[in-house]
Amino acid sequence: MNFAAVYDRYRAAFEAALIKKIERESKGAFPPVLWESMRYSLLAGGKRIRPVLFLAALEANGLAWAEEMPLAAAIECIHTYSLIHDDLPAMDNDDMRRGKPSNHKMFGEANAILAGDGLLSWAFEIAMDEAARGEQWREAGKILAHAAGVCGMVAGQSADLLWKSGGERELEFLYENKTGRMIVAPLEMASVLAGGKDRAAWVQFGEALGRLFQLTDDLLDAASGEDEERLTAVKIYGMEHAERLADRCAGQCMQLLKTVEADTGFFEGIVGLVRSRKI
Ligand code: GRG
């Protein structure tokens, strides 16, 4: 099977499980607008790269990936909440997300805040249910909480709002926390569920992939003419140099994959996808 087909197999299975889960949970729930707004953003057609990383790393580690859809859903719920809140007028003030009006444009600001709160809380309700399966699942949930929280993505977002200028060190902090933590977490969680196999190697690969993801994000924003107020690689290094940094980072990702003792062919494809992505 080629890379695109494997990616689609994970994504389609995840999508089906997610729809089933939200249908079941929202049936008869009150007030309907809350679930409607959560559902709107959750099913707005993201790339699902974080759950796909999780499922693929489970399979690479020899685990039954289709049985771990609840944690995959928890990961995507947290990612979606972060996008809803990031789009709010008090943050990035974006009218569009995933090619559609952003959550607050559809449902109003207050509902968008609550949709984000709802998704975040739901994610940890799911993780707590999974934690009851045993120590490995408990630890996986803890990794997710840590990555999403004040020592991870929230810290990165806070620094992003704080810094309008800076250098390499500030940029590295943003990359590592705002974007990187939620890319590392699915890989580390999968390794922990496999008994901690190659954990450090997966984390190192995830960190490099997170850096690549944000570098390409900065490049895409600059290419689309978005006048960013925030600190980006393009602002510090210029377009040409940032392109070369992304190439070098993709090369590092490939090298780091060699330190993982598993079939990592699919992840080589992921590195290519992230380097060349247009969305
Ligand atoms: C509000 C606590 C809080 C955090 C927000 C995610 C985030 C932090 C900000 C979004 C802005 C941004 C461009 C972040 C860096 C890269 C990123 C997370 C892009 C969006 O993720 P994709 O490309 O989106 O995986 P899809 O729509 O495919 O899921």
mmCIF file with all atom_site columns, N, CA and C and ligand atoms in Angstrom, residues 46-50 76 79 81-83 85-86 91 97-98 153-154 157 178-179 213-214 217 277, ligand 1:
data_model
loop_
_atom_site.group_PDB
_atom_site.id
_atom_site.type_symbol
_atom_site.label_atom_id
_atom_site.label_alt_id
_atom_site.label_comp_id
_atom_site.label_asym_id
_atom_site.label_entity_id
_atom_site.label_seq_id
_atom_site.pdbx_PDB_ins_code
_atom_site.Cartn_x
_atom_site.Cartn_y
_atom_site.Cartn_z
_atom_site.occupancy
_atom_site.B_iso_or_equiv
_atom_site.pdbx_formal_charge
_atom_site.auth_seq_id
_atom_site.auth_comp_id
_atom_site.auth_asym_id
_atom_site.auth_atom_id
_atom_site.pdbx_PDB_model_num
ATOM   1   N N   . GLY A 1 46  ? -10.308 18.604 9.314  1.00 0.00 ? 46  GLY A N   1
ATOM   2   C CA  . GLY A 1 46  ? -8.866  18.773 9.522  1.00 0.00 ? 46  GLY A CA  1
ATOM   3   C C   . GLY A 1 46  ? -8.075  17.614 8.930  1.00 0.00 ? 46  GLY A C   1
ATOM   4   N N   . LYS A 1 47  ? -6.762  17.774 8.901  1.00 0.00 ? 47  LYS A N   1
ATOM   5   C CA  . LYS A 1 47  ? -5.903  16.718 8.336  1.00 0.00 ? 47  LYS A CA  1
ATOM   6   C C   . LYS A 1 47  ? -5.822  15.500 9.242  1.00 0.00 ? 47  LYS A C   1
ATOM   7   N N   . ARG A 1 48  ? -6.133  15.682 10.530 1.00 0.00 ? 48  ARG A N   1
ATOM   8   C CA  . ARG A 1 48  ? -6.095  14.588 11.522 1.00 0.00 ? 48  ARG A CA  1
ATOM   9   C C   . ARG A 1 48  ? -4.691  14.040 11.712 1.00 0.00 ? 48  ARG A C   1
ATOM   10  N N   . ILE A 1 49  ? -3.697  14.903 11.548 1.00 0.00 ? 49  ILE A N   1
ATOM   11  C CA  . ILE A 1 49  ? -2.329  14.373 11.582 1.00 0.00 ? 49  ILE A CA  1
ATOM   12  C C   . ILE A 1 49  ? -1.954  13.829 12.958 1.00 0.00 ? 49  ILE A C   1
ATOM   13  N N   . ARG A 1 50  ? -2.474  14.444 14.041 1.00 0.00 ? 50  ARG A N   1
ATOM   14  C CA  . ARG A 1 50  ? -2.105  13.975 15.381 1.00 0.00 ? 50  ARG A CA  1
ATOM   15  C C   . ARG A 1 50  ? -2.671  12.595 15.696 1.00 0.00 ? 50  ARG A C   1
ATOM   16  N N   . GLU A 1 76  ? -7.497  14.698 19.317 1.00 0.00 ? 76  GLU A N   1
ATOM   17  C CA  . GLU A 1 76  ? -8.076  15.613 18.320 1.00 0.00 ? 76  GLU A CA  1
ATOM   18  C C   . GLU A 1 76  ? -9.011  16.636 18.978 1.00 0.00 ? 76  GLU A C   1
ATOM   19  N N   . HIS A 1 79  ? -6.755  19.348 20.239 1.00 0.00 ? 79  HIS A N   1
ATOM   20  C CA  . HIS A 1 79  ? -6.269  20.149 19.103 1.00 0.00 ? 79  HIS A CA  1
ATOM   21  C C   . HIS A 1 79  ? -7.376  21.084 18.600 1.00 0.00 ? 79  HIS A C   1
ATOM   22  N N   . TYR A 1 81  ? -10.058 22.218 20.189 1.00 0.00 ? 81  TYR A N   1
ATOM   23  C CA  . TYR A 1 81  ? -10.311 23.297 21.162 1.00 0.00 ? 81  TYR A CA  1
ATOM   24  C C   . TYR A 1 81  ? -9.277  24.403 20.994 1.00 0.00 ? 81  TYR A C   1
ATOM   25  N N   . SER A 1 82  ? -8.014  24.014 20.797 1.00 0.00 ? 82  SER A N   1
ATOM   26  C CA  . SER A 1 82  ? -6.954  25.035 20.708 1.00 0.00 ? 82  SER A CA  1
ATOM   27  C C   . SER A 1 82  ? -7.157  25.913 19.464 1.00 0.00 ? 82  SER A C   1
ATOM   28  N N   . LEU A 1 83  ? -7.648  25.308 18.398 1.00 0.00 ? 83  LEU A N   1
ATOM   29  C CA  . LEU A 1 83  ? -7.902  26.096 17.184 1.00 0.00 ? 83  LEU A CA  1
ATOM   30  C C   . LEU A 1 83  ? -9.074  27.057 17.387 1.00 0.00 ? 83  LEU A C   1
ATOM   31  N N   . HIS A 1 85  ? -10.148 28.393 20.199 1.00 0.00 ? 85  HIS A N   1
ATOM   32  C CA  . HIS A 1 85  ? -9.737  29.495 21.063 1.00 0.00 ? 85  HIS A CA  1
ATOM   33  C C   . HIS A 1 85  ? -8.713  30.397 20.369 1.00 0.00 ? 85  HIS A C   1
ATOM   34  N N   . ASP A 1 86  ? -7.839  29.791 19.579 1.00 0.00 ? 86  ASP A N   1
ATOM   35  C CA  . ASP A 1 86  ? -6.832  30.589 18.866 1.00 0.00 ? 86  ASP A CA  1
ATOM   36  C C   . ASP A 1 86  ? -7.487  31.567 17.885 1.00 0.00 ? 86  ASP A C   1
ATOM   37  N N   . MET A 1 91  ? -7.505  36.482 20.634 1.00 0.00 ? 91  MET A N   1
ATOM   38  C CA  . MET A 1 91  ? -6.237  35.820 20.287 1.00 0.00 ? 91  MET A CA  1
ATOM   39  C C   . MET A 1 91  ? -5.863  36.188 18.852 1.00 0.00 ? 91  MET A C   1
ATOM   40  N N   . ARG A 1 97  ? -11.454 29.059 9.318  1.00 0.00 ? 97  ARG A N   1
ATOM   41  C CA  . ARG A 1 97  ? -10.661 27.931 9.820  1.00 0.00 ? 97  ARG A CA  1
ATOM   42  C C   . ARG A 1 97  ? -11.053 26.696 9.026  1.00 0.00 ? 97  ARG A C   1
ATOM   43  N N   . ARG A 1 98  ? -10.079 25.953 8.573  1.00 0.00 ? 98  ARG A N   1
ATOM   44  C CA  . ARG A 1 98  ? -10.329 24.747 7.801  1.00 0.00 ? 98  ARG A CA  1
ATOM   45  C C   . ARG A 1 98  ? -11.293 25.034 6.635  1.00 0.00 ? 98  ARG A C   1
ATOM   46  N N   . MET A 1 153 ? 1.413   23.357 25.440 1.00 0.00 ? 153 MET A N   1
ATOM   47  C CA  . MET A 1 153 ? 0.777   24.186 24.414 1.00 0.00 ? 153 MET A CA  1
ATOM   48  C C   . MET A 1 153 ? 0.261   25.531 24.962 1.00 0.00 ? 153 MET A C   1
ATOM   49  N N   . VAL A 1 154 ? -0.323  25.503 26.162 1.00 0.00 ? 154 VAL A N   1
ATOM   50  C CA  . VAL A 1 154 ? -0.861  26.759 26.713 1.00 0.00 ? 154 VAL A CA  1
ATOM   51  C C   . VAL A 1 154 ? 0.281   27.745 26.986 1.00 0.00 ? 154 VAL A C   1
ATOM   52  N N   . GLN A 1 157 ? 1.312   29.195 23.671 1.00 0.00 ? 157 GLN A N   1
ATOM   53  C CA  . GLN A 1 157 ? 0.356   30.195 23.182 1.00 0.00 ? 157 GLN A CA  1
ATOM   54  C C   . GLN A 1 157 ? 0.510   31.506 23.952 1.00 0.00 ? 157 GLN A C   1
ATOM   55  N N   . LYS A 1 178 ? 4.121   25.518 21.622 1.00 0.00 ? 178 LYS A N   1
ATOM   56  C CA  . LYS A 1 178 ? 2.823   25.791 20.973 1.00 0.00 ? 178 LYS A CA  1
ATOM   57  C C   . LYS A 1 178 ? 2.461   24.676 19.986 1.00 0.00 ? 178 LYS A C   1
ATOM   58  N N   . THR A 1 179 ? 3.428   24.266 19.201 1.00 0.00 ? 179 THR A N   1
ATOM   59  C CA  . THR A 1 179 ? 3.155   23.279 18.155 1.00 0.00 ? 179 THR A CA  1
ATOM   60  C C   . THR A 1 179 ? 3.708   21.901 18.507 1.00 0.00 ? 179 THR A C   1
ATOM   61  N N   . PHE A 1 213 ? 6.914   21.101 11.336 1.00 0.00 ? 213 PHE A N   1
ATOM   62  C CA  . PHE A 1 213 ? 5.510   21.478 11.149 1.00 0.00 ? 213 PHE A CA  1
ATOM   63  C C   . PHE A 1 213 ? 5.341   22.987 11.292 1.00 0.00 ? 213 PHE A C   1
ATOM   64  N N   . GLN A 1 214 ? 5.976   23.563 12.322 1.00 0.00 ? 214 GLN A N   1
ATOM   65  C CA  . GLN A 1 214 ? 5.816   25.002 12.533 1.00 0.00 ? 214 GLN A CA  1
ATOM   66  C C   . GLN A 1 214 ? 6.614   25.807 11.502 1.00 0.00 ? 214 GLN A C   1
ATOM   67  N N   . ASP A 1 217 ? 4.552   25.924 8.592  1.00 0.00 ? 217 ASP A N   1
ATOM   68  C CA  . ASP A 1 217 ? 3.425   26.818 8.871  1.00 0.00 ? 217 ASP A CA  1
ATOM   69  C C   . ASP A 1 217 ? 3.834   28.274 8.655  1.00 0.00 ? 217 ASP A C   1
ATOM   70  N N   . ARG A 1 277 ? 3.704   20.281 2.492  1.00 0.00 ? 277 ARG A N   1
ATOM   71  C CA  . ARG A 1 277 ? 2.273   20.561 2.610  1.00 0.00 ? 277 ARG A CA  1
ATOM   72  C C   . ARG A 1 277 ? 1.923   21.954 2.096  1.00 0.00 ? 277 ARG A C   1
HETATM 73  C C1  . GRG B 2 .   ? -5.534  28.442 22.482 1.00 0.00 ? 1   GRG B C1  1
HETATM 74  C C2  . GRG B 2 .   ? -4.217  27.192 24.232 1.00 0.00 ? 1   GRG B C2  1
HETATM 75  C C3  . GRG B 2 .   ? -4.382  27.600 22.848 1.00 0.00 ? 1   GRG B C3  1
HETATM 76  C C4  . GRG B 2 .   ? -3.464  27.176 21.944 1.00 0.00 ? 1   GRG B C4  1
HETATM 77  C C5  . GRG B 2 .   ? -3.498  27.461 20.527 1.00 0.00 ? 1   GRG B C5  1
HETATM 78  C C6  . GRG B 2 .   ? -2.929  25.407 17.963 1.00 0.00 ? 1   GRG B C6  1
HETATM 79  C C7  . GRG B 2 .   ? -2.559  26.740 18.434 1.00 0.00 ? 1   GRG B C7  1
HETATM 80  C C8  . GRG B 2 .   ? -2.271  26.927 19.866 1.00 0.00 ? 1   GRG B C8  1
HETATM 81  C C9  . GRG B 2 .   ? -2.586  27.789 17.619 1.00 0.00 ? 1   GRG B C9  1
HETATM 82  C C10 . GRG B 2 .   ? -2.982  27.692 16.198 1.00 0.00 ? 1   GRG B C10 1
HETATM 83  C C11 . GRG B 2 .   ? -2.139  28.592 15.394 1.00 0.00 ? 1   GRG B C11 1
HETATM 84  C C12 . GRG B 2 .   ? -1.077  27.864 14.692 1.00 0.00 ? 1   GRG B C12 1
HETATM 85  C C13 . GRG B 2 .   ? -0.862  28.256 13.291 1.00 0.00 ? 1   GRG B C13 1
HETATM 86  C C14 . GRG B 2 .   ? -0.402  26.933 15.309 1.00 0.00 ? 1   GRG B C14 1
HETATM 87  C C15 . GRG B 2 .   ? 0.725   26.178 14.796 1.00 0.00 ? 1   GRG B C15 1
HETATM 88  C C16 . GRG B 2 .   ? 0.440   25.032 13.887 1.00 0.00 ? 1   GRG B C16 1
HETATM 89  C C17 . GRG B 2 .   ? -0.868  24.438 13.989 1.00 0.00 ? 1   GRG B C17 1
HETATM 90  C C18 . GRG B 2 .   ? -1.251  23.841 15.279 1.00 0.00 ? 1   GRG B C18 1
HETATM 91  C C19 . GRG B 2 .   ? -1.619  24.444 12.906 1.00 0.00 ? 1   GRG B C19 1
HETATM 92  C C20 . GRG B 2 .   ? -2.932  23.858 12.803 1.00 0.00 ? 1   GRG B C20 1
HETATM 93  O O1  . GRG B 2 .   ? -2.841  22.477 12.814 1.00 0.00 ? 1   GRG B O1  1
HETATM 94  P P1  . GRG B 2 .   ? -3.150  21.584 11.557 1.00 0.00 ? 1   GRG B P1  1
HETATM 95  O O2  . GRG B 2 .   ? -2.438  22.122 10.350 1.00 0.00 ? 1   GRG B O2  1
HETATM 96  O O3  . GRG B 2 .   ? -4.691  21.862 11.397 1.00 0.00 ? 1   GRG B O3  1
HETATM 97  O O4  . GRG B 2 .   ? -2.881  20.160 11.912 1.00 0.00 ? 1   GRG B O4  1
HETATM 98  P P2  . GRG B 2 .   ? -5.864  20.900 10.889 1.00 0.00 ? 1   GRG B P2  1
HETATM 99  O O5  . GRG B 2 .   ? -6.963  21.854 10.523 1.00 0.00 ? 1   GRG B O5  1
HETATM 100 O O6  . GRG B 2 .   ? -5.393  20.103 9.719  1.00 0.00 ? 1   GRG B O6  1
HETATM 101 O O7  . GRG B 2 .   ? -6.228  20.052 12.056 1.00 0.00 ? 1   GRG B O7  1
#
